[in-house]
PDB file of C-alpha atoms in Angstrom:
ATOM      1  CA  UNK R 740     124.252  -9.899 103.480  1.00 80.00           C
ATOM      2  CA  UNK R 741     127.394 -11.465 102.065  1.00 90.00           C
ATOM      3  CA  UNK R 742     127.905 -10.738  98.402  1.00 93.00           C
ATOM      4  CA  UNK R 743     130.327 -11.655  95.648  1.00 94.00           C
ATOM      5  CA  UNK R 744     131.708  -9.165  93.106  1.00 94.00           C
ATOM      6  CA  UNK R 745     133.496 -10.332  89.952  1.00 94.00           C
ATOM      7  CA  UNK R 746     135.629  -7.807  88.058  1.00 94.00           C
ATOM      8  CA  UNK R 747     137.469  -8.518  84.810  1.00 93.00           C
ATOM      9  CA  UNK R 748     141.049  -7.186  84.768  1.00 91.00           C
ATOM     10  CA  UNK R 749     142.765  -6.405  81.471  1.00 90.00           C
ATOM     11  CA  UNK R 750     146.407  -6.727  82.556  1.00 87.00           C
ATOM     12  CA  UNK R 751     149.511  -8.382  81.142  1.00 86.00           C
ATOM     13  CA  UNK R 752     149.962 -12.045  82.114  1.00 83.00           C
ATOM     14  CA  UNK R 753     153.561 -11.524  83.268  1.00 85.00           C
ATOM     15  CA  UNK R 754     152.861  -8.370  85.252  1.00 86.00           C
ATOM     16  CA  UNK R 755     153.004  -9.412  88.922  1.00 89.00           C
ATOM     17  CA  UNK R 756     152.982  -5.755  89.993  1.00 91.00           C
ATOM     18  CA  UNK R 757     149.496  -5.120  88.534  1.00 90.00           C
ATOM     19  CA  UNK R 758     148.074  -8.198  90.246  1.00 90.00           C
ATOM     20  CA  UNK R 759     149.551  -7.029  93.562  1.00 91.00           C
ATOM     21  CA  UNK R 760     147.999  -3.580  93.049  1.00 92.00           C
ATOM     22  CA  UNK R 761     144.619  -5.153  92.329  1.00 91.00           C
ATOM     23  CA  UNK R 762     144.788  -7.212  95.533  1.00 91.00           C
ATOM     24  CA  UNK R 763     145.814  -4.199  97.641  1.00 93.00           C
ATOM     25  CA  UNK R 764     142.999  -2.041  96.262  1.00 93.00           C
ATOM     26  CA  UNK R 765     140.387  -4.774  96.713  1.00 93.00           C
ATOM     27  CA  UNK R 766     141.381  -5.598 100.282  1.00 92.00           C
ATOM     28  CA  UNK R 767     141.542  -1.917 101.290  1.00 92.00           C
ATOM     29  CA  UNK R 768     137.819  -1.428 100.588  1.00 92.00           C
ATOM     30  CA  UNK R 769     135.483  -1.558 103.611  1.00 91.00           C
ATOM     31  CA  UNK R 770     133.574  -4.812 104.114  1.00 90.00           C
ATOM     32  CA  UNK R 771     135.885  -7.038 102.038  1.00 92.00           C
ATOM     33  CA  UNK R 772     136.502 -10.456 103.604  1.00 92.00           C
ATOM     34  CA  UNK R 773     138.496 -12.161 100.824  1.00 92.00           C
ATOM     35  CA  UNK R 774     139.842 -11.560  97.338  1.00 93.00           C
ATOM     36  CA  UNK R 775     141.084 -14.002  94.694  1.00 92.00           C
ATOM     37  CA  UNK R 776     142.232 -13.767  91.091  1.00 91.00           C
ATOM     38  CA  UNK R 777     141.014 -16.475  88.713  1.00 90.00           C
ATOM     39  CA  UNK R 778     143.118 -17.108  85.636  1.00 87.00           C
ATOM     40  CA  UNK R 779     141.532 -18.011  82.343  1.00 82.00           C
ATOM     41  CA  UNK R 780     141.337 -16.106  79.071  1.00 81.00           C
ATOM     42  CA  UNK R 781     141.716 -13.018  81.212  1.00 84.00           C
ATOM     43  CA  UNK R 782     142.122 -12.365  84.893  1.00 88.00           C
ATOM     44  CA  UNK R 783     138.958 -12.126  86.996  1.00 92.00           C
ATOM     45  CA  UNK R 784     139.113 -10.607  90.469  1.00 93.00           C
ATOM     46  CA  UNK R 785     136.584 -12.240  92.786  1.00 94.00           C
ATOM     47  CA  UNK R 786     135.866 -10.226  95.950  1.00 94.00           C
ATOM     48  CA  UNK R 787     133.676 -11.556  98.784  1.00 94.00           C
ATOM     49  CA  UNK R 788     132.370  -9.482 101.686  1.00 93.00           C
ATOM     50  CA  UNK R 789     129.516  -7.646 103.377  1.00 92.00           C
ATOM     51  CA  UNK R 790     128.017  -4.501 101.806  1.00 89.00           C
ATOM     52  CA  UNK R 791     130.769  -3.989  99.225  1.00 91.00           C
ATOM     53  CA  UNK R 792     130.310  -0.971  96.970  1.00 92.00           C
ATOM     54  CA  UNK R 793     131.192  -2.486  93.595  1.00 92.00           C
ATOM     55  CA  UNK R 794     131.149   0.827  91.717  1.00 92.00           C
ATOM     56  CA  UNK R 795     133.702   2.449  94.022  1.00 93.00           C
ATOM     57  CA  UNK R 796     135.888  -0.660  93.872  1.00 93.00           C
ATOM     58  CA  UNK R 797     135.748  -0.702  90.063  1.00 93.00           C
ATOM     59  CA  UNK R 798     136.556   3.012  89.818  1.00 93.00           C
ATOM     60  CA  UNK R 799     139.552   2.639  92.163  1.00 93.00           C
ATOM     61  CA  UNK R 800     140.859  -0.239  90.052  1.00 93.00           C
ATOM     62  CA  UNK R 801     140.376   1.802  86.856  1.00 92.00           C
ATOM     63  CA  UNK R 802     142.410   4.681  88.292  1.00 93.00           C
ATOM     64  CA  UNK R 803     145.379   2.442  89.102  1.00 91.00           C
ATOM     65  CA  UNK R 804     145.228  -0.314  86.466  1.00 90.00           C
ATOM     66  CA  UNK R 805     143.459   1.175  83.464  1.00 88.00           C
ATOM     67  CA  UNK R 806     140.865  -0.929  81.657  1.00 89.00           C
ATOM     68  CA  UNK R 807     138.635  -2.854  84.116  1.00 92.00           C
ATOM     69  CA  UNK R 808     135.110  -4.238  83.628  1.00 92.00           C
ATOM     70  CA  UNK R 809     132.519  -5.034  86.306  1.00 93.00           C
ATOM     71  CA  UNK R 810     131.021  -8.421  85.404  1.00 93.00           C
ATOM     72  CA  UNK R 811     128.638  -9.374  88.213  1.00 92.00           C
ATOM     73  CA  UNK R 812     127.440  -8.462  91.687  1.00 93.00           C
ATOM     74  CA  UNK R 813     125.266 -10.794  93.703  1.00 92.00           C
ATOM     75  CA  UNK R 814     124.743 -12.735  96.892  1.00 91.00           C
ATOM     76  CA  UNK R 815     126.791 -15.821  97.632  1.00 85.00           C
ATOM     77  CA  UNK R 816     124.938 -19.064  96.885  1.00 73.00           C
ATOM     78  CA  UNK R 817     124.971 -21.335  99.936  1.00 62.00           C
ATOM     79  CA  UNK R 818     122.830 -24.326  98.953  1.00 53.00           C
ATOM     80  CA  UNK R 819     122.768 -25.854 102.432  1.00 51.00           C
ATOM     81  CA  UNK R 820     121.739 -22.638 104.171  1.00 50.00           C
ATOM     82  CA  UNK R 821     119.091 -21.733 101.598  1.00 49.00           C
ATOM     83  CA  UNK R 822     117.364 -25.137 101.805  1.00 48.00           C
ATOM     84  CA  UNK R 823     116.995 -24.906 105.579  1.00 49.00           C
ATOM     85  CA  UNK R 824     115.697 -21.351 105.570  1.00 47.00           C
ATOM     86  CA  UNK R 825     113.178 -22.044 102.798  1.00 47.00           C
ATOM     87  CA  UNK R 826     111.651 -24.997 104.616  1.00 45.00           C
ATOM     88  CA  UNK R 827     111.306 -23.102 107.913  1.00 48.00           C
ATOM     89  CA  UNK R 828     109.906 -19.967 106.274  1.00 50.00           C
ATOM     90  CA  UNK R 829     107.310 -21.839 104.198  1.00 49.00           C
ATOM     91  CA  UNK R 830     105.560 -23.143 107.344  1.00 49.00           C
ATOM     92  CA  UNK R 831     105.337 -19.762 109.076  1.00 52.00           C
ATOM     93  CA  UNK R 832     102.608 -17.243 108.247  1.00 57.00           C
ATOM     94  CA  UNK R 833     104.187 -14.175 106.665  1.00 56.00           C
ATOM     95  CA  UNK R 834     103.554 -10.816 108.288  1.00 58.00           C
ATOM     96  CA  UNK R 835     102.066  -8.222 105.938  1.00 57.00           C
ATOM     97  CA  UNK R 836     104.300  -5.233 105.320  1.00 53.00           C
ATOM     98  CA  UNK R 837     102.500  -1.948 105.845  1.00 53.00           C
ATOM     99  CA  UNK R 838     104.133   1.072 104.282  1.00 51.00           C
ATOM    100  CA  UNK R 839     102.971   4.648 104.079  1.00 47.00           C
ATOM    101  CA  UNK R 840     103.731   6.002 100.633  1.00 52.00           C
ATOM    102  CA  UNK R 841     102.732   9.568 101.475  1.00 50.00           C
ATOM    103  CA  UNK R 842     104.567  11.428 104.208  1.00 54.00           C
ATOM    104  CA  UNK R 843     102.318  12.915 106.862  1.00 53.00           C
ATOM    105  CA  UNK R 844     103.497  16.520 106.976  1.00 57.00           C
ATOM    106  CA  UNK R 845     100.149  18.264 107.242  1.00 58.00           C
ATOM    107  CA  UNK R 846      99.447  21.866 106.313  1.00 59.00           C
ATOM    108  CA  UNK R 847     101.489  24.544 108.076  1.00 61.00           C
ATOM    109  CA  UNK R 848      99.534  26.553 110.628  1.00 63.00           C
ATOM    110  CA  UNK R 849      99.865  30.337 110.383  1.00 68.00           C
ATOM    111  CA  UNK R 850      98.350  32.774 112.810  1.00 71.00           C
ATOM    112  CA  UNK R 851      96.306  35.482 111.138  1.00 72.00           C
ATOM    113  CA  UNK R 852      96.065  38.955 112.670  1.00 70.00           C
ATOM    114  CA  UNK R 853      93.737  41.688 111.506  1.00 71.00           C
ATOM    115  CA  UNK R 854      95.173  45.188 111.707  1.00 69.00           C
ATOM    116  CA  UNK R 855      92.645  48.032 111.672  1.00 69.00           C
ATOM    117  CA  UNK R 856      93.409  51.640 111.150  1.00 64.00           C
ATOM    118  CA  UNK R 857      92.398  53.729 114.182  1.00 67.00           C
ATOM    119  CA  UNK R 858      91.173  56.577 111.917  1.00 67.00           C
ATOM    120  CA  UNK R 859      89.103  54.984 109.164  1.00 64.00           C
ATOM    121  CA  UNK R 860      88.081  58.411 107.768  1.00 71.00           C
ATOM    122  CA  UNK R 861      91.629  59.481 106.948  1.00 64.00           C
ATOM    123  CA  UNK R 862      93.122  58.851 103.580  1.00 64.00           C
ATOM    124  CA  UNK R 863      96.360  56.966 103.843  1.00 61.00           C
ATOM    125  CA  UNK R 864      97.702  58.398 100.567  1.00 66.00           C
ATOM    126  CA  UNK R 865      97.731  62.018 101.672  1.00 56.00           C
TER     127      UNK R 865
END
């Protein structure tokens, strides 16, 4: 599933070095396909990829850049793809999902042995 992560960067506007660091950190994470910085009131790093761990990415950016805020994580909205999949899925009968909530471990089986004393008349204390 392709997802989009948006992270707010609190860096100086004239600091090209911090922007380069942010790009290098973002692209080095596994699953990242693209990264872009949007300029506005503050810089927002937009990262797109498959199975991106946003928490690890944010923590790596905090270690190198300082103050960073995770804004949103979510799937990419493809309007054309979603319309086609919704129309094909609505006609098909959905399969019921059957889940077992309780694991089937069973009770452990122990073998029981009876040990008898060969001399029942003797006292074991003396």
